[in-house]
Amino acid sequence: MKVAKFGGSSVANAEQLQKVANIIQDDKERKVIVVSAPGKRFSDDIKVTDLLIELGEAYFNKQDYQGKLQIVLDRFHEITKELNITDKIIQEIRDGVEGILASDDSDALKMDALKATGEDSLAKVLSAYLQSLGLKATYLNPGEAGILVSDNPGSAQILDESYNQLYKLRERDEIVVIPGFFGYTKDGKLITFSRGGSDITGSIVAAGVKADLYENFTDVDSVYCVNPTIVENPKEITSLTYKEMRELSYAGFSVFHDEALIPAFKADIPVCIKNTNNPQGMGTIIVSKKEPQPNPVVGIASDTGFISIYVSKYLMNRELGFGRKLLTILEDEDISFEHTPSGIDDLSVIIRESSLTKEKEERVIARIKDELDPDTVSVDRDLALIMVVGEGMDSTVGLADKATHAFTKANVNIEMMNQGSSEVSMMFGIKADKVNESVKALYNTFFE
């Protein structure tokens, strides 16, 4: 059995859904289908999920939301009309949205239900279209499928008992279409995963049914070893491990939601990334283990929007609990850290810029000065992180030397460097305006 998940670009319009139907029909093993909400049809288009969020914000701010709702309805009407299937889904969407807004639920629950409307409606459309083609197919609500989640609106976590329920899907002989992105609490509340969570749903379902393969269909032929908007025609990655994909996703690769692989990884299910527009292509296979490769580096990823809090104090290494106290200050302000490069007398904490408001920054710096009595404390903004990733790096001599020489050739100063404890990656911190030349130099060093 295969579980196939189709992303937003794969279900953006009727033409794409026809391709999806052909892919499903081409392989009888594709029995469980997970779908996203319709994505962008062209570069300046708006994703349906974004429209639904705007709709909710307008409602909560007591503004007119009917215009946003009509755009959503028009998107689905266009799809159903071109597919020549029943248009009753349009009225169901309108009634569903109005019902959500009129409910006694909290604003957070209402927003989650609104956001889920895109996936839920698209799953109903696809199942109806498959039926119109003579296929035995059915829409299955995530609650009926057995996807039970924690009560954390916008950031649901799967409950372990879900997997036993999902395994029962193997008993069905029809094609099952499940909307991604959300599940239900034990008391029936609709809760969404974090943004991009349809990938999480697909991985959860694949783990639950113990699929032979989890296929994730998107709009690229494969994962590239570097961002193709930075390097023209980069090399494709034919295979990589879960660990490698996790590192690359964290550092800016947008093919996969960075939490999405965890359920598949735990269940040891291979994942294949494929192109809806070129389904016969090889794609990229993600596995637990792979054979050693001549080039130990599989990819280079980059992301911007980081801040470094630098703290220096003479004999810091002898002061018991110094690091714990520093991180406790961040914890008290609900700030998670990304990396903590350190020396004997100094420590840097890398955090996302979005997590440190001006007010939080003032409180954090004041507490560090008051509670830790440092010699120096400063904040460095506009940082980017670049990750050089590959499981074979730990047994290869000279990789760090090659990387630093690449930065030298690009005339880029390295603000910080950290070898991941998993020995799957090297992390470099640089100024954000130097990302492109740095990535190009690293690509030329490791792949050209």
Short mmCIF file of C-alpha atoms in Angstrom, two decimals:
data_model
loop_
_atom_site.label_atom_id
_atom_site.label_comp_id
_atom_site.label_asym_id
_atom_site.label_seq_id
_atom_site.Cartn_x
_atom_site.Cartn_y
_atom_site.Cartn_z
CA MET A 1 0.00 0.00 0.00
CA LYS A 2 1.13 3.53 -0.81
CA VAL A 3 0.06 6.80 0.76
CA ALA A 4 0.20 9.75 -1.67
CA LYS A 5 0.05 13.33 -0.51
CA PHE A 6 -0.58 16.17 -2.98
CA GLY A 7 0.52 19.69 -2.06
CA GLY A 8 -1.13 23.02 -2.78
CA SER A 9 0.41 23.51 -6.22
CA SER A 10 -0.77 20.01 -7.20
CA VAL A 11 -4.41 20.84 -6.44
CA ALA A 12 -4.45 24.53 -7.37
CA ASN A 13 -6.98 24.20 -10.19
CA ALA A 14 -9.00 21.70 -12.25
CA GLU A 15 -6.14 20.97 -14.66
CA GLN A 16 -3.88 19.96 -11.77
CA LEU A 17 -6.58 17.81 -10.21
CA GLN A 18 -6.94 15.95 -13.51
CA LYS A 19 -3.22 15.16 -13.28
CA VAL A 20 -3.71 13.99 -9.71
CA ALA A 21 -6.51 11.66 -10.79
CA ASN A 22 -4.30 10.20 -13.53
CA ILE A 23 -1.51 9.57 -11.03
CA ILE A 24 -3.90 7.80 -8.67
CA GLN A 25 -5.25 5.62 -11.49
CA ASP A 26 -1.75 4.71 -12.70
CA ASP A 27 -0.96 2.69 -9.56
CA LYS A 28 -3.52 0.57 -7.76
CA GLU A 29 -1.30 0.62 -4.67
CA ARG A 30 -2.14 4.32 -4.15
CA LYS A 31 -5.07 3.62 -1.84
CA VAL A 32 -4.85 6.48 0.65
CA ILE A 33 -4.66 10.07 -0.62
CA VAL A 34 -3.95 13.16 1.51
CA VAL A 35 -4.51 16.63 0.06
CA SER A 36 -3.66 20.23 0.85
CA ALA A 37 -5.83 23.26 0.16
CA PRO A 38 -5.58 24.82 -3.33
CA GLY A 39 -2.31 26.73 -3.67
CA LYS A 40 -1.18 29.39 -6.09
CA ARG A 41 -2.23 29.04 -9.74
CA PHE A 42 0.32 31.67 -10.79
CA SER A 43 3.06 33.67 -9.06
CA ASP A 44 0.87 36.57 -7.88
CA ASP A 45 -2.04 34.36 -6.82
CA ILE A 46 -3.16 33.90 -3.20
CA LYS A 47 -3.35 30.51 -1.53
CA VAL A 48 -6.82 29.52 -0.33
CA THR A 49 -5.52 29.06 3.23
CA ASP A 50 -4.24 32.65 3.22
CA LEU A 51 -7.64 33.84 2.01
CA LEU A 52 -9.33 31.97 4.85
CA ILE A 53 -6.94 33.48 7.40
CA GLU A 54 -7.68 36.96 6.01
CA LEU A 55 -11.38 36.15 6.21
CA GLY A 56 -11.06 35.23 9.86
CA GLU A 57 -9.01 38.30 10.73
CA ALA A 58 -11.58 40.54 9.03
CA TYR A 59 -14.38 38.91 11.04
CA PHE A 60 -12.53 39.19 14.35
CA ASN A 61 -11.80 42.88 13.62
CA LYS A 62 -15.49 43.43 12.86
CA GLN A 63 -14.74 44.18 9.21
CA ASP A 64 -16.53 42.91 6.10
CA TYR A 65 -15.41 39.34 5.43
CA GLN A 66 -17.92 38.47 2.72
CA GLY A 67 -15.58 39.57 -0.07
CA LYS A 68 -12.89 37.09 1.07
CA LEU A 69 -15.49 34.35 1.40
CA GLN A 70 -16.73 34.99 -2.13
CA ILE A 71 -13.20 34.69 -3.53
CA VAL A 72 -12.85 31.29 -1.82
CA LEU A 73 -16.23 30.19 -3.19
CA ASP A 74 -15.28 31.38 -6.68
CA ARG A 75 -12.04 29.36 -6.54
CA PHE A 76 -13.92 26.16 -5.76
CA HIS A 77 -16.72 26.94 -8.20
CA GLU A 78 -14.14 27.30 -10.98
CA ILE A 79 -12.70 23.89 -10.11
CA THR A 80 -16.01 22.04 -9.86
CA LYS A 81 -17.31 23.60 -13.07
CA GLU A 82 -14.25 22.58 -15.10
CA LEU A 83 -14.31 19.07 -13.62
CA ASN A 84 -18.02 18.82 -14.37
CA ILE A 85 -18.94 17.58 -10.91
CA THR A 86 -21.67 18.55 -8.46
CA ASP A 87 -21.55 22.14 -7.26
CA LYS A 88 -23.21 21.47 -3.89
CA ILE A 89 -19.79 21.83 -2.24
CA ILE A 90 -20.00 25.61 -2.76
CA GLN A 91 -23.07 25.92 -0.56
CA GLU A 92 -21.48 23.54 1.95
CA ILE A 93 -18.44 25.83 2.19
CA ARG A 94 -20.61 28.92 2.69
CA ASP A 95 -22.74 27.20 5.33
CA GLY A 96 -19.67 25.78 7.01
CA VAL A 97 -17.91 29.15 7.28
CA GLU A 98 -21.02 30.90 8.57
CA GLY A 99 -21.52 28.09 11.07
CA ILE A 100 -17.96 28.41 12.34
CA LEU A 101 -18.27 32.16 12.82
CA ALA A 102 -21.63 31.83 14.59
CA SER A 103 -20.41 29.14 16.99
CA ASP A 104 -19.59 29.65 20.68
CA ASP A 105 -16.01 28.45 20.17
CA SER A 106 -13.02 30.59 21.08
CA ASP A 107 -11.41 32.75 18.40
CA ALA A 108 -8.47 30.32 18.26
CA LEU A 109 -10.75 27.36 17.57
CA LYS A 110 -12.73 29.35 15.01
CA MET A 111 -9.53 30.29 13.19
CA ASP A 112 -8.36 26.68 13.15
CA ALA A 113 -11.71 25.55 11.71
CA LEU A 114 -11.57 28.30 9.07
CA LYS A 115 -8.02 27.38 8.05
CA ALA A 116 -8.99 23.72 7.71
CA THR A 117 -11.84 24.56 5.33
CA GLY A 118 -9.52 24.60 2.30
CA GLU A 119 -8.19 21.08 2.80
CA ASP A 120 -11.54 19.67 3.87
CA SER A 121 -13.37 21.08 0.83
CA LEU A 122 -10.68 20.03 -1.63
CA ALA A 123 -10.78 16.45 -0.34
CA LYS A 124 -14.53 16.37 -0.98
CA VAL A 125 -14.01 17.76 -4.50
CA LEU A 126 -11.31 15.23 -5.36
CA SER A 127 -13.29 12.25 -4.08
CA ALA A 128 -16.34 13.40 -6.09
CA TYR A 129 -14.18 13.78 -9.19
CA LEU A 130 -12.68 10.30 -8.79
CA GLN A 131 -16.19 8.90 -8.44
CA SER A 132 -17.22 10.69 -11.65
CA LEU A 133 -14.39 8.83 -13.41
CA GLY A 134 -15.86 5.51 -12.29
CA LEU A 135 -13.42 4.91 -9.44
CA LYS A 136 -14.49 3.59 -6.07
CA ALA A 137 -13.44 6.50 -3.88
CA THR A 138 -14.67 8.21 -0.72
CA TYR A 139 -13.97 11.31 1.34
CA LEU A 140 -12.91 10.50 4.90
CA ASN A 141 -12.91 13.10 7.65
CA PRO A 142 -9.71 13.00 9.78
CA GLY A 143 -11.79 12.31 12.86
CA GLU A 144 -13.38 9.28 11.23
CA ALA A 145 -9.95 8.17 10.02
CA GLY A 146 -8.74 8.22 13.63
CA ILE A 147 -6.43 11.26 13.68
CA LEU A 148 -6.53 12.29 17.34
CA VAL A 149 -4.50 15.32 18.40
CA SER A 150 -3.63 17.43 21.42
CA ASP A 151 -5.67 20.52 22.30
CA ASN A 152 -3.14 23.08 21.05
CA PRO A 153 -4.80 25.30 18.41
CA GLY A 154 -2.45 25.98 15.52
CA SER A 155 0.19 23.52 16.71
CA ALA A 156 -1.49 20.16 17.29
CA GLN A 157 0.53 17.11 18.24
CA ILE A 158 -0.56 13.61 17.20
CA LEU A 159 -1.70 11.24 19.96
CA ASP A 160 -0.19 7.76 19.87
CA GLU A 161 -3.56 5.96 19.85
CA SER A 162 -4.18 7.43 16.39
CA TYR A 163 -1.88 4.92 14.74
CA ASN A 164 -3.93 1.88 15.74
CA GLN A 165 -7.05 3.56 14.42
CA LEU A 166 -5.37 4.51 11.15
CA TYR A 167 -4.19 0.94 10.60
CA LYS A 168 -7.81 -0.04 10.07
CA LEU A 169 -7.73 1.86 6.77
CA ARG A 170 -5.94 -1.15 5.32
CA GLU A 171 -9.23 -3.03 5.51
CA ARG A 172 -10.91 -0.70 3.02
CA ASP A 173 -10.98 -1.61 -0.66
CA GLU A 174 -11.84 1.87 -1.97
CA ILE A 175 -9.58 4.88 -2.52
CA VAL A 176 -9.74 7.03 0.61
CA VAL A 177 -9.25 10.81 0.32
CA ILE A 178 -8.31 12.51 3.61
CA PRO A 179 -7.86 16.27 4.08
CA GLY A 180 -4.49 17.19 5.55
CA PHE A 181 -3.55 19.81 8.12
CA PHE A 182 -5.94 18.99 10.97
CA GLY A 183 -7.28 16.41 13.39
CA TYR A 184 -9.64 16.25 16.35
CA THR A 185 -9.20 16.18 20.09
CA LYS A 186 -10.82 13.41 22.12
CA ASP A 187 -13.72 15.75 22.90
CA GLY A 188 -14.26 16.59 19.24
CA LYS A 189 -12.50 19.93 18.78
CA LEU A 190 -10.99 20.58 15.35
CA ILE A 191 -7.31 21.51 15.80
CA THR A 192 -4.76 22.25 13.07
CA PHE A 193 -1.11 21.31 12.90
CA SER A 194 1.40 24.11 12.37
CA ARG A 195 1.49 25.74 8.94
CA GLY A 196 2.46 23.28 6.21
CA GLY A 197 0.89 20.56 8.32
CA SER A 198 -0.60 18.60 5.42
CA ASP A 199 2.85 17.06 5.09
CA ILE A 200 2.55 16.04 8.74
CA THR A 201 -0.83 14.42 8.08
CA GLY A 202 0.57 12.46 5.16
CA SER A 203 3.46 11.19 7.24
CA ILE A 204 1.18 10.27 10.14
CA VAL A 205 -1.21 8.37 7.87
CA ALA A 206 1.69 6.54 6.16
CA ALA A 207 3.01 5.48 9.57
CA GLY A 208 -0.45 4.47 10.76
CA VAL A 209 -1.25 2.18 7.81
CA LYS A 210 2.37 0.93 7.71
CA ALA A 211 2.65 1.95 4.07
CA ASP A 212 5.32 0.47 1.82
CA LEU A 213 5.99 3.98 0.51
CA TYR A 214 4.90 7.53 1.30
CA GLU A 215 4.84 9.64 -1.87
CA ASN A 216 4.83 13.41 -1.51
CA PHE A 217 3.83 15.07 -4.78
CA THR A 218 4.86 18.67 -5.28
CA ASP A 219 5.95 20.93 -8.16
CA VAL A 220 9.62 19.97 -8.46
CA ASP A 221 11.22 16.88 -10.00
CA SER A 222 13.37 16.26 -6.95
CA VAL A 223 15.17 17.87 -4.06
CA TYR A 224 18.10 19.95 -5.26
CA CYS A 225 21.39 20.11 -3.43
CA VAL A 226 21.04 23.90 -3.17
CA ASN A 227 18.34 26.53 -3.63
CA PRO A 228 17.79 26.83 -7.42
CA THR A 229 16.97 30.53 -7.03
CA ILE A 230 20.55 31.06 -5.86
CA VAL A 231 22.43 28.60 -8.10
CA GLU A 232 21.23 28.03 -11.65
CA ASN A 233 20.51 24.40 -12.58
CA PRO A 234 21.90 22.81 -9.41
CA LYS A 235 22.46 19.08 -9.13
CA GLU A 236 19.54 16.91 -8.05
CA ILE A 237 19.64 14.68 -4.98
CA THR A 238 18.46 11.17 -5.84
CA SER A 239 18.60 9.83 -2.29
CA LEU A 240 19.19 11.14 1.19
CA THR A 241 18.53 10.10 4.76
CA TYR A 242 15.90 11.33 7.19
CA LYS A 243 18.60 13.07 9.24
CA GLU A 244 19.91 14.89 6.19
CA MET A 245 16.43 15.98 5.13
CA ARG A 246 15.65 17.19 8.65
CA GLU A 247 18.79 19.34 8.71
CA LEU A 248 18.11 20.74 5.24
CA SER A 249 14.45 21.47 6.03
CA TYR A 250 15.37 23.28 9.21
CA ALA A 251 17.85 25.48 7.40
CA GLY A 252 15.57 26.69 4.65
CA PHE A 253 14.68 23.85 2.26
CA SER A 254 10.99 24.44 1.57
CA VAL A 255 10.14 21.06 -0.02
CA PHE A 256 9.17 19.53 3.31
CA HIS A 257 7.71 20.88 6.51
CA ASP A 258 10.55 20.27 8.97
CA GLU A 259 8.39 18.19 11.36
CA ALA A 260 6.76 16.16 8.62
CA LEU A 261 9.23 13.28 8.44
CA ILE A 262 9.16 12.33 12.11
CA PRO A 263 6.25 9.83 11.99
CA ALA A 264 7.59 8.20 8.80
CA PHE A 265 11.10 8.14 10.27
CA LYS A 266 9.92 6.40 13.45
CA ALA A 267 8.03 3.82 11.38
CA ASP A 268 11.00 3.37 8.99
CA ILE A 269 8.87 4.13 5.91
CA PRO A 270 10.69 5.39 2.79
CA VAL A 271 9.49 8.73 1.44
CA CYS A 272 9.62 9.72 -2.22
CA ILE A 273 9.30 13.32 -3.36
CA LYS A 274 7.84 13.48 -6.87
CA ASN A 275 6.55 16.05 -9.34
CA THR A 276 2.82 16.07 -10.12
CA ASN A 277 3.69 17.56 -13.51
CA ASN A 278 6.26 14.84 -14.21
CA PRO A 279 5.15 11.76 -12.26
CA GLN A 280 7.38 9.40 -14.25
CA GLY A 281 10.50 11.21 -13.05
CA MET A 282 12.78 9.48 -10.56
CA GLY A 283 12.23 11.98 -7.75
CA THR A 284 14.16 11.92 -4.48
CA ILE A 285 13.93 8.97 -2.11
CA ILE A 286 14.38 9.53 1.63
CA VAL A 287 15.43 6.52 3.69
CA SER A 288 16.80 5.60 7.11
CA LYS A 289 20.19 4.49 5.78
CA LYS A 290 21.98 4.68 2.46
CA GLU A 291 25.23 3.48 0.95
CA PRO A 292 28.28 5.78 1.32
CA GLN A 293 28.60 8.28 -1.53
CA PRO A 294 31.77 9.65 -3.17
CA ASN A 295 30.74 13.17 -2.15
CA PRO A 296 29.88 13.18 1.57
CA VAL A 297 28.02 16.51 1.23
CA VAL A 298 24.45 16.09 -0.03
CA GLY A 299 23.18 19.64 0.25
CA ILE A 300 23.69 23.25 1.27
CA ALA A 301 20.83 25.17 2.87
CA SER A 302 20.49 28.74 4.07
CA ASP A 303 18.01 30.80 6.04
CA THR A 304 17.88 34.40 7.25
CA GLY A 305 16.21 36.17 10.15
CA PHE A 306 18.47 35.22 13.06
CA ILE A 307 19.88 37.13 16.04
CA SER A 308 22.86 36.31 18.24
CA ILE A 309 22.92 37.23 21.92
CA TYR A 310 26.63 37.32 22.85
CA VAL A 311 27.66 37.03 26.50
CA SER A 312 31.27 37.18 27.72
CA LYS A 313 32.60 36.74 31.25
CA TYR A 314 36.10 35.92 32.45
CA LEU A 315 36.25 32.39 33.95
CA MET A 316 32.73 31.62 32.75
CA ASN A 317 33.74 27.97 32.41
CA ARG A 318 34.27 27.73 36.18
CA GLU A 319 30.94 29.31 37.10
CA LEU A 320 28.58 26.44 37.82
CA GLY A 321 25.18 26.79 36.13
CA PHE A 322 26.01 29.84 34.01
CA GLY A 323 24.60 28.37 30.78
CA ARG A 324 21.49 27.05 32.54
CA LYS A 325 20.78 30.45 34.08
CA LEU A 326 21.15 32.16 30.70
CA LEU A 327 18.80 29.75 28.96
CA THR A 328 16.33 29.99 31.87
CA ILE A 329 16.04 33.72 31.22
CA LEU A 330 15.11 32.97 27.62
CA GLU A 331 12.68 30.26 28.74
CA ASP A 332 10.94 32.71 31.07
CA GLU A 333 10.36 34.96 28.05
CA ASP A 334 9.05 32.04 25.96
CA ILE A 335 12.04 32.22 23.60
CA SER A 336 13.49 29.01 22.14
CA PHE A 337 17.10 28.90 21.01
CA GLU A 338 18.52 27.43 17.80
CA HIS A 339 22.25 27.06 18.51
CA THR A 340 24.65 27.83 21.36
CA PRO A 341 28.24 28.15 20.08
CA SER A 342 30.57 28.70 23.03
CA GLY A 343 34.13 29.27 24.13
CA ILE A 344 35.88 29.25 27.50
CA ASP A 345 34.80 32.75 28.49
CA ASP A 346 31.98 33.45 26.05
CA LEU A 347 28.69 32.06 24.87
CA SER A 348 26.42 32.97 21.96
CA VAL A 349 22.76 32.03 21.77
CA ILE A 350 21.25 32.03 18.28
CA ILE A 351 17.50 32.70 18.16
CA ARG A 352 14.92 33.56 15.52
CA GLU A 353 14.53 37.31 15.12
CA SER A 354 10.76 36.92 15.13
CA SER A 355 10.84 35.57 18.70
CA LEU A 356 12.61 38.61 20.17
CA THR A 357 10.46 41.73 20.25
CA LYS A 358 11.98 45.05 21.32
CA GLU A 359 10.27 44.76 24.71
CA LYS A 360 11.52 41.22 25.23
CA GLU A 361 15.03 42.23 24.19
CA GLU A 362 15.16 44.99 26.79
CA ARG A 363 13.97 42.63 29.54
CA VAL A 364 16.35 39.84 28.52
CA ILE A 365 19.42 42.09 28.37
CA ALA A 366 18.52 43.71 31.69
CA ARG A 367 18.13 40.31 33.38
CA ILE A 368 21.40 38.98 31.91
CA LYS A 369 23.26 42.01 33.26
CA ASP A 370 21.54 41.82 36.64
CA GLU A 371 21.60 38.07 37.24
CA LEU A 372 24.78 36.93 35.46
CA ASP A 373 27.02 40.00 35.89
CA PRO A 374 28.77 39.53 32.50
CA ASP A 375 31.74 41.54 31.28
CA THR A 376 30.01 42.02 27.91
CA VAL A 377 26.54 41.41 26.53
CA SER A 378 25.47 42.43 23.04
CA VAL A 379 22.91 41.61 20.35
CA ASP A 380 23.98 41.02 16.75
CA ARG A 381 21.17 41.26 14.20
CA ASP A 382 20.68 40.49 10.50
CA LEU A 383 22.35 37.08 10.65
CA ALA A 384 21.91 34.16 8.29
CA LEU A 385 22.71 30.51 8.94
CA ILE A 386 24.19 28.27 6.27
CA MET A 387 24.21 24.52 6.78
CA VAL A 388 26.48 22.12 4.91
CA VAL A 389 24.82 18.72 5.32
CA GLY A 390 25.80 15.11 4.76
CA GLU A 391 25.95 11.92 6.82
CA GLY A 392 29.36 11.00 5.43
CA MET A 393 30.97 14.20 6.68
CA ASP A 394 32.01 12.77 10.04
CA SER A 395 34.46 10.35 8.43
CA THR A 396 35.89 12.73 5.80
CA VAL A 397 39.01 14.77 6.47
CA GLY A 398 39.28 18.40 5.39
CA LEU A 399 35.65 19.38 4.85
CA ALA A 400 35.74 22.29 7.30
CA ASP A 401 38.91 23.52 5.61
CA LYS A 402 37.21 23.42 2.20
CA ALA A 403 34.18 25.28 3.53
CA THR A 404 36.17 28.07 5.17
CA HIS A 405 38.25 28.49 2.01
CA ALA A 406 34.99 28.88 0.05
CA PHE A 407 33.96 31.75 2.33
CA THR A 408 37.41 33.29 1.87
CA LYS A 409 37.09 33.14 -1.93
CA ALA A 410 33.69 34.83 -1.66
CA ASN A 411 35.23 37.52 0.60
CA VAL A 412 32.71 36.74 3.34
CA ASN A 413 33.50 36.95 7.03
CA ILE A 414 32.32 34.03 9.19
CA GLU A 415 30.61 35.37 12.30
CA MET A 416 30.38 31.94 13.93
CA MET A 417 30.90 28.27 13.14
CA ASN A 418 29.46 25.19 14.79
CA GLN A 419 29.88 21.48 14.05
CA GLY A 420 26.59 19.73 14.74
CA SER A 421 26.82 17.17 17.53
CA SER A 422 25.19 14.65 15.20
CA GLU A 423 28.12 15.15 12.82
CA VAL A 424 25.63 15.43 9.96
CA SER A 425 26.10 19.16 9.44
CA MET A 426 28.35 22.17 9.76
CA MET A 427 26.68 25.48 10.59
CA PHE A 428 28.07 28.88 9.63
CA GLY A 429 26.71 32.23 10.74
CA ILE A 430 27.23 35.18 8.41
CA LYS A 431 25.64 38.54 7.69
CA ALA A 432 22.37 38.07 5.84
CA ASP A 433 23.36 40.23 2.86
CA LYS A 434 26.19 37.78 2.04
CA VAL A 435 24.05 34.64 1.71
CA ASN A 436 23.94 34.31 -2.07
CA GLU A 437 27.67 34.68 -2.74
CA SER A 438 28.44 32.33 0.16
CA VAL A 439 26.08 29.60 -1.05
CA LYS A 440 27.42 29.88 -4.60
CA ALA A 441 31.00 29.57 -3.35
CA LEU A 442 30.16 26.52 -1.23
CA TYR A 443 28.31 24.91 -4.13
CA ASN A 444 31.30 25.38 -6.44
CA THR A 445 33.58 23.90 -3.81
CA PHE A 446 31.56 20.78 -3.01
CA PHE A 447 29.68 20.08 -6.24
CA GLU A 448 31.64 21.58 -9.11
#
